[in-house]
């Protein structure tokens, strides 16, 4: 479903206004060392993306096949890099099913691909024939900005709203009921009483992770730099106590066991944290800051390394003017 241009432009300007606050941090980023210790982090290119206006944002790994999907924020195009390939191909062209932007992506245990269009809702695809299985739509005029999603062990999907302190939920029953059609997205958790106040139009909730059991969700507040724990059984929200740093500009998250990785977009940074057993505290273990990350928006852990989206949002994208380096790429980061 398409959205009127004025609405999309307004949201784009909101995003530019907020993310521009991080642009000043770019000059403070240290240049990468000419050499790193053998055991230190290493950034290389995992695969390339076709097109010169891609500005990728979301990434999803199909752990059954090893295929990786990436979405274009500026066109809504979806790419697939087959396992072991050094270049991705167009999987869903721009404009497919009316989608002109894409951010959060995930593949569930059944192999279905979930794609967020921040202006309209969430689409669900069968990668085998590329058919649209279901659509979960934001109410018209909601003023929301869907950003990222996580799928818990039982197949429940949770998605963040960056302009409102809300988390939406789609249950497996709703997914089955929506097959071949559309259902509305409804908020399930409201974090208004937990997040610090922000100016109207500022972006807050962004990336979201979940523990292995699905009991706890961990959304990040990119503006305030905080991490929160949401109990999916009770709805209780508490701020995670961070030791050694914060999550300002925190974008995509990846949680495996007790280790949490975060992409900090405006500062070209990745961080690794150790969560306590109950997720009430997190300690910074490692930080990697290098322009080679090219405004990392999200990441996924795959066989001992991270696949990191290099958005280049600051080079003619939503974070600044300029000309991007082509081809756009996804990075492979080891040692963090």
GROMACS .gro file of C-alpha atoms in nm:
model
  336
    1UNK     CA    1   0.000   0.000   0.000
    2UNK     CA    2   0.149   0.334  -0.101
    3UNK     CA    3   0.149   0.645   0.116
    4UNK     CA    4   0.085   1.002  -0.003
    5UNK     CA    5   0.406   1.182  -0.094
    6UNK     CA    6   0.344   1.461   0.155
    7UNK     CA    7   0.325   1.212   0.441
    8UNK     CA    8   0.641   1.033   0.332
    9UNK     CA    9   0.824   1.366   0.287
   10UNK     CA   10   0.718   1.482   0.632
   11UNK     CA   11   0.846   1.166   0.793
   12UNK     CA   12   1.169   1.188   0.595
   13UNK     CA   13   1.221   1.543   0.722
   14UNK     CA   14   1.156   1.432   1.079
   15UNK     CA   15   1.417   1.160   1.035
   16UNK     CA   16   1.665   1.406   0.886
   17UNK     CA   17   1.610   1.647   1.176
   18UNK     CA   18   1.682   1.385   1.439
   19UNK     CA   19   1.966   1.204   1.267
   20UNK     CA   20   2.136   1.528   1.174
   21UNK     CA   21   2.213   1.569   1.544
   22UNK     CA   22   2.456   1.283   1.504
   23UNK     CA   23   2.633   1.434   1.206
   24UNK     CA   24   2.862   1.638   1.430
   25UNK     CA   25   2.992   1.313   1.573
   26UNK     CA   26   3.127   1.209   1.234
   27UNK     CA   27   3.423   1.443   1.252
   28UNK     CA   28   3.518   1.304   1.590
   29UNK     CA   29   3.552   0.948   1.465
   30UNK     CA   30   3.913   0.840   1.459
   31UNK     CA   31   4.061   0.718   1.133
   32UNK     CA   32   4.109   0.342   1.117
   33UNK     CA   33   4.448   0.208   1.219
   34UNK     CA   34   4.665   0.099   0.925
   35UNK     CA   35   4.701  -0.237   1.091
   36UNK     CA   36   4.528  -0.422   1.371
   37UNK     CA   37   4.642  -0.694   1.602
   38UNK     CA   38   4.569  -1.043   1.477
   39UNK     CA   39   4.310  -1.084   1.750
   40UNK     CA   40   4.152  -0.741   1.701
   41UNK     CA   41   3.836  -0.658   1.508
   42UNK     CA   42   3.859  -0.676   1.129
   43UNK     CA   43   3.620  -0.518   0.879
   44UNK     CA   44   3.592  -0.662   0.528
   45UNK     CA   45   3.322  -0.677   0.261
   46UNK     CA   46   3.084  -0.974   0.281
   47UNK     CA   47   2.889  -0.900  -0.038
   48UNK     CA   48   2.783  -0.617  -0.268
   49UNK     CA   49   2.436  -0.481  -0.349
   50UNK     CA   50   2.320  -0.381  -0.698
   51UNK     CA   51   2.217  -0.021  -0.767
   52UNK     CA   52   2.355   0.326  -0.701
   53UNK     CA   53   2.077   0.458  -0.471
   54UNK     CA   54   2.032   0.161  -0.241
   55UNK     CA   55   2.093   0.312   0.105
   56UNK     CA   56   2.030  -0.021   0.278
   57UNK     CA   57   1.896  -0.039   0.631
   58UNK     CA   58   1.758  -0.380   0.735
   59UNK     CA   59   1.909  -0.727   0.720
   60UNK     CA   60   1.777  -1.079   0.784
   61UNK     CA   61   1.946  -1.418   0.786
   62UNK     CA   62   1.765  -1.739   0.695
   63UNK     CA   63   1.949  -1.979   0.924
   64UNK     CA   64   1.807  -2.280   0.743
   65UNK     CA   65   1.962  -2.188   0.407
   66UNK     CA   66   2.229  -1.931   0.489
   67UNK     CA   67   2.065  -1.679   0.253
   68UNK     CA   68   2.078  -1.314   0.359
   69UNK     CA   69   1.813  -1.051   0.277
   70UNK     CA   70   1.874  -0.675   0.276
   71UNK     CA   71   1.623  -0.393   0.226
   72UNK     CA   72   1.660  -0.050   0.063
   73UNK     CA   73   1.537   0.240   0.272
   74UNK     CA   74   1.502   0.467  -0.032
   75UNK     CA   75   1.326   0.234  -0.278
   76UNK     CA   76   1.175  -0.056  -0.083
   77UNK     CA   77   1.369  -0.302  -0.297
   78UNK     CA   78   1.470  -0.629  -0.127
   79UNK     CA   79   1.793  -0.809  -0.216
   80UNK     CA   80   1.900  -1.167  -0.152
   81UNK     CA   81   2.258  -1.286  -0.121
   82UNK     CA   82   2.261  -1.664  -0.153
   83UNK     CA   83   2.479  -1.848   0.095
   84UNK     CA   84   2.846  -1.805   0.005
   85UNK     CA   85   2.784  -1.552  -0.276
   86UNK     CA   86   2.982  -1.227  -0.292
   87UNK     CA   87   2.703  -1.032  -0.461
   88UNK     CA   88   2.332  -0.999  -0.393
   89UNK     CA   89   2.055  -0.998  -0.651
   90UNK     CA   90   1.719  -0.821  -0.656
   91UNK     CA   91   1.466  -1.043  -0.483
   92UNK     CA   92   1.165  -0.806  -0.471
   93UNK     CA   93   1.183  -0.501  -0.702
   94UNK     CA   94   1.111  -0.149  -0.585
   95UNK     CA   95   0.739  -0.086  -0.563
   96UNK     CA   96   0.645  -0.450  -0.506
   97UNK     CA   97   0.301  -0.457  -0.344
   98UNK     CA   98   0.311  -0.077  -0.322
   99UNK     CA   99   0.617  -0.070  -0.095
  100UNK     CA  100   0.857   0.219  -0.157
  101UNK     CA  101   1.074   0.189   0.154
  102UNK     CA  102   1.202  -0.094   0.371
  103UNK     CA  103   1.376  -0.097   0.706
  104UNK     CA  104   1.335  -0.383   0.957
  105UNK     CA  105   1.370  -0.736   0.812
  106UNK     CA  106   1.358  -1.080   0.975
  107UNK     CA  107   1.316  -1.443   0.867
  108UNK     CA  108   1.113  -1.663   1.102
  109UNK     CA  109   1.164  -2.032   1.175
  110UNK     CA  110   0.917  -2.125   0.902
  111UNK     CA  111   1.131  -1.940   0.648
  112UNK     CA  112   0.889  -1.650   0.599
  113UNK     CA  113   1.040  -1.309   0.532
  114UNK     CA  114   0.900  -1.017   0.734
  115UNK     CA  115   0.955  -0.668   0.590
  116UNK     CA  116   0.871  -0.337   0.755
  117UNK     CA  117   0.759  -0.038   0.551
  118UNK     CA  118   0.779   0.230   0.818
  119UNK     CA  119   0.498   0.429   0.656
  120UNK     CA  120   0.238   0.153   0.620
  121UNK     CA  121   0.309  -0.164   0.818
  122UNK     CA  122   0.462  -0.511   0.786
  123UNK     CA  123   0.455  -0.746   0.487
  124UNK     CA  124   0.512  -1.122   0.511
  125UNK     CA  125   0.652  -1.317   0.214
  126UNK     CA  126   0.708  -1.675   0.112
  127UNK     CA  127   1.065  -1.671  -0.029
  128UNK     CA  128   0.997  -1.984  -0.233
  129UNK     CA  129   0.763  -1.809  -0.476
  130UNK     CA  130   0.798  -1.448  -0.352
  131UNK     CA  131   0.426  -1.429  -0.282
  132UNK     CA  132   0.278  -1.188  -0.028
  133UNK     CA  133   0.131  -1.402   0.249
  134UNK     CA  134  -0.006  -1.134   0.479
  135UNK     CA  135   0.003  -0.765   0.558
  136UNK     CA  136  -0.028  -0.596   0.897
  137UNK     CA  137  -0.111  -0.230   0.848
  138UNK     CA  138  -0.071   0.083   1.055
  139UNK     CA  139  -0.394   0.277   1.091
  140UNK     CA  140  -0.416   0.566   0.844
  141UNK     CA  141  -0.299   0.888   1.001
  142UNK     CA  142  -0.141   0.711   1.298
  143UNK     CA  143   0.168   0.930   1.283
  144UNK     CA  144   0.389   0.632   1.358
  145UNK     CA  145   0.726   0.525   1.221
  146UNK     CA  146   0.767   0.148   1.234
  147UNK     CA  147   1.135   0.076   1.262
  148UNK     CA  148   1.258  -0.269   1.365
  149UNK     CA  149   1.122  -0.606   1.467
  150UNK     CA  150   1.216  -0.924   1.649
  151UNK     CA  151   1.062  -1.271   1.634
  152UNK     CA  152   1.055  -1.470   1.958
  153UNK     CA  153   1.087  -1.845   2.005
  154UNK     CA  154   0.712  -1.908   1.977
  155UNK     CA  155   0.680  -1.710   1.652
  156UNK     CA  156   0.541  -1.391   1.802
  157UNK     CA  157   0.658  -1.074   1.628
  158UNK     CA  158   0.725  -0.746   1.809
  159UNK     CA  159   0.794  -0.416   1.628
  160UNK     CA  160   0.906  -0.076   1.754
  161UNK     CA  161   0.763   0.265   1.671
  162UNK     CA  162   1.029   0.537   1.667
  163UNK     CA  163   0.797   0.838   1.683
  164UNK     CA  164   0.579   0.698   1.959
  165UNK     CA  165   0.695   0.491   2.259
  166UNK     CA  166   0.503   0.185   2.143
  167UNK     CA  167   0.576  -0.180   2.067
  168UNK     CA  168   0.334  -0.367   1.839
  169UNK     CA  169   0.268  -0.741   1.856
  170UNK     CA  170   0.165  -0.999   1.595
  171UNK     CA  171   0.086  -1.344   1.732
  172UNK     CA  172   0.115  -1.671   1.538
  173UNK     CA  173  -0.265  -1.694   1.544
  174UNK     CA  174  -0.293  -1.351   1.385
  175UNK     CA  175  -0.038  -1.449   1.121
  176UNK     CA  176  -0.249  -1.753   1.032
  177UNK     CA  177  -0.570  -1.549   1.032
  178UNK     CA  178  -0.422  -1.281   0.805
  179UNK     CA  179  -0.300  -1.526   0.544
  180UNK     CA  180  -0.383  -1.388   0.202
  181UNK     CA  181  -0.522  -1.067   0.349
  182UNK     CA  182  -0.467  -0.780   0.588
  183UNK     CA  183  -0.505  -0.718   0.961
  184UNK     CA  184  -0.445  -0.397   1.155
  185UNK     CA  185  -0.141  -0.351   1.374
  186UNK     CA  186  -0.231  -0.260   1.730
  187UNK     CA  187   0.005  -0.142   2.006
  188UNK     CA  188   0.071  -0.397   2.277
  189UNK     CA  189   0.325  -0.227   2.506
  190UNK     CA  190   0.342   0.144   2.587
  191UNK     CA  191   0.676   0.274   2.723
  192UNK     CA  192   0.559   0.633   2.775
  193UNK     CA  193   0.617   0.618   3.150
  194UNK     CA  194   0.966   0.471   3.111
  195UNK     CA  195   1.138   0.671   2.837
  196UNK     CA  196   1.274   1.021   2.901
  197UNK     CA  197   1.068   1.299   2.741
  198UNK     CA  198   1.167   1.406   2.389
  199UNK     CA  199   1.070   1.694   2.159
  200UNK     CA  200   0.787   1.623   1.920
  201UNK     CA  201   0.914   1.446   1.609
  202UNK     CA  202   1.230   1.311   1.773
  203UNK     CA  203   1.318   0.944   1.726
  204UNK     CA  204   1.349   0.716   2.028
  205UNK     CA  205   1.278   0.341   2.006
  206UNK     CA  206   1.475   0.171   1.733
  207UNK     CA  207   1.634  -0.175   1.744
  208UNK     CA  208   1.481  -0.455   1.948
  209UNK     CA  209   1.608  -0.794   2.064
  210UNK     CA  210   1.464  -1.080   2.268
  211UNK     CA  211   1.606  -1.348   2.492
  212UNK     CA  212   1.600  -1.711   2.382
  213UNK     CA  213   1.282  -1.789   2.576
  214UNK     CA  214   1.089  -1.489   2.447
  215UNK     CA  215   1.018  -1.379   2.805
  216UNK     CA  216   1.206  -1.049   2.774
  217UNK     CA  217   1.229  -0.789   2.499
  218UNK     CA  218   1.516  -0.539   2.487
  219UNK     CA  219   1.436  -0.223   2.286
  220UNK     CA  220   1.694   0.055   2.258
  221UNK     CA  221   1.624   0.428   2.293
  222UNK     CA  222   1.855   0.580   2.034
  223UNK     CA  223   1.799   0.936   2.158
  224UNK     CA  224   1.841   0.880   2.531
  225UNK     CA  225   2.102   0.604   2.498
  226UNK     CA  226   1.913   0.364   2.723
  227UNK     CA  227   1.825  -0.004   2.695
  228UNK     CA  228   1.498  -0.132   2.838
  229UNK     CA  229   1.369  -0.473   2.943
  230UNK     CA  230   1.005  -0.551   2.873
  231UNK     CA  231   0.848  -0.856   3.038
  232UNK     CA  232   0.622  -1.006   2.770
  233UNK     CA  233   0.416  -1.191   3.031
  234UNK     CA  234   0.338  -0.897   3.258
  235UNK     CA  235   0.418  -0.589   3.050
  236UNK     CA  236   0.651  -0.462   3.323
  237UNK     CA  237   0.921  -0.228   3.191
  238UNK     CA  238   1.252  -0.148   3.359
  239UNK     CA  239   1.561   0.031   3.238
  240UNK     CA  240   1.869  -0.187   3.207
  241UNK     CA  241   2.161  -0.050   3.406
  242UNK     CA  242   2.452   0.003   3.165
  243UNK     CA  243   2.813  -0.010   3.284
  244UNK     CA  244   3.099   0.130   3.077
  245UNK     CA  245   2.901   0.329   2.820
  246UNK     CA  246   2.559   0.390   2.671
  247UNK     CA  247   2.360   0.318   2.355
  248UNK     CA  248   2.322   0.665   2.210
  249UNK     CA  249   2.253   0.638   1.834
  250UNK     CA  250   2.175   0.271   1.899
  251UNK     CA  251   2.014   0.118   1.592
  252UNK     CA  252   2.001  -0.255   1.517
  253UNK     CA  253   2.057  -0.509   1.797
  254UNK     CA  254   2.154  -0.876   1.804
  255UNK     CA  255   2.126  -1.091   2.118
  256UNK     CA  256   2.277  -1.438   2.133
  257UNK     CA  257   2.295  -1.604   2.472
  258UNK     CA  258   2.402  -1.332   2.714
  259UNK     CA  259   2.588  -1.127   2.452
  260UNK     CA  260   2.428  -0.821   2.296
  261UNK     CA  261   2.573  -0.647   1.990
  262UNK     CA  262   2.459  -0.298   1.886
  263UNK     CA  263   2.510  -0.079   1.580
  264UNK     CA  264   2.545   0.293   1.656
  265UNK     CA  265   2.466   0.459   1.327
  266UNK     CA  266   2.589   0.820   1.339
  267UNK     CA  267   2.921   0.739   1.506
  268UNK     CA  268   3.032   0.446   1.286
  269UNK     CA  269   3.039   0.224   1.593
  270UNK     CA  270   2.967  -0.132   1.701
  271UNK     CA  271   2.952  -0.233   2.067
  272UNK     CA  272   2.937  -0.567   2.247
  273UNK     CA  273   2.771  -0.600   2.588
  274UNK     CA  274   2.737  -0.876   2.846
  275UNK     CA  275   2.384  -0.900   2.984
  276UNK     CA  276   2.324  -1.028   3.336
  277UNK     CA  277   2.121  -1.354   3.364
  278UNK     CA  278   1.794  -1.167   3.420
  279UNK     CA  279   1.872  -0.884   3.180
  280UNK     CA  280   1.876  -0.613   3.445
  281UNK     CA  281   2.234  -0.495   3.383
  282UNK     CA  282   2.470  -0.487   3.086
  283UNK     CA  283   2.845  -0.430   3.083
  284UNK     CA  284   3.033  -0.295   2.782
  285UNK     CA  285   3.296  -0.549   2.672
  286UNK     CA  286   3.419  -0.408   2.341
  287UNK     CA  287   3.374  -0.107   2.115
  288UNK     CA  288   3.478  -0.071   1.751
  289UNK     CA  289   3.466   0.273   1.587
  290UNK     CA  290   3.581   0.314   1.228
  291UNK     CA  291   3.459   0.500   0.918
  292UNK     CA  292   3.484   0.165   0.738
  293UNK     CA  293   3.142   0.084   0.890
  294UNK     CA  294   2.983   0.367   0.685
  295UNK     CA  295   2.691   0.448   0.918
  296UNK     CA  296   2.600   0.095   1.034
  297UNK     CA  297   2.225   0.058   1.077
  298UNK     CA  298   2.189  -0.302   1.185
  299UNK     CA  299   2.365  -0.636   1.208
  300UNK     CA  300   2.321  -1.010   1.239
  301UNK     CA  301   2.547  -1.277   1.389
  302UNK     CA  302   2.646  -1.553   1.149
  303UNK     CA  303   2.896  -1.832   1.219
  304UNK     CA  304   3.131  -1.638   1.444
  305UNK     CA  305   3.117  -1.301   1.269
  306UNK     CA  306   2.880  -1.009   1.224
  307UNK     CA  307   2.717  -0.906   0.898
  308UNK     CA  308   2.676  -0.529   0.923
  309UNK     CA  309   2.470  -0.305   0.694
  310UNK     CA  310   2.673  -0.013   0.560
  311UNK     CA  311   2.394   0.238   0.496
  312UNK     CA  312   2.598   0.542   0.379
  313UNK     CA  313   2.302   0.750   0.495
  314UNK     CA  314   2.535   1.050   0.528
  315UNK     CA  315   2.623   1.047   0.156
  316UNK     CA  316   2.310   1.165  -0.017
  317UNK     CA  317   2.077   0.966   0.206
  318UNK     CA  318   1.859   1.074   0.501
  319UNK     CA  319   2.159   1.193   0.707
  320UNK     CA  320   2.329   1.431   0.470
  321UNK     CA  321   2.425   1.545   0.124
  322UNK     CA  322   2.696   1.389  -0.085
  323UNK     CA  323   2.770   1.105  -0.320
  324UNK     CA  324   2.779   0.743  -0.198
  325UNK     CA  325   3.055   0.497  -0.276
  326UNK     CA  326   2.930   0.226  -0.506
  327UNK     CA  327   2.860  -0.053  -0.497
  328UNK     CA  328   2.680  -0.042  -0.164
  329UNK     CA  329   2.797  -0.329   0.055
  330UNK     CA  330   2.734  -0.537   0.365
  331UNK     CA  331   3.041  -0.571   0.587
  332UNK     CA  332   3.177  -0.879   0.761
  333UNK     CA  333   3.320  -0.792   1.103
  334UNK     CA  334   3.525  -1.043   1.302
  335UNK     CA  335   3.678  -1.012   1.646
  336UNK     CA  336   3.396  -0.833   1.822
   0.00000   0.00000   0.00000
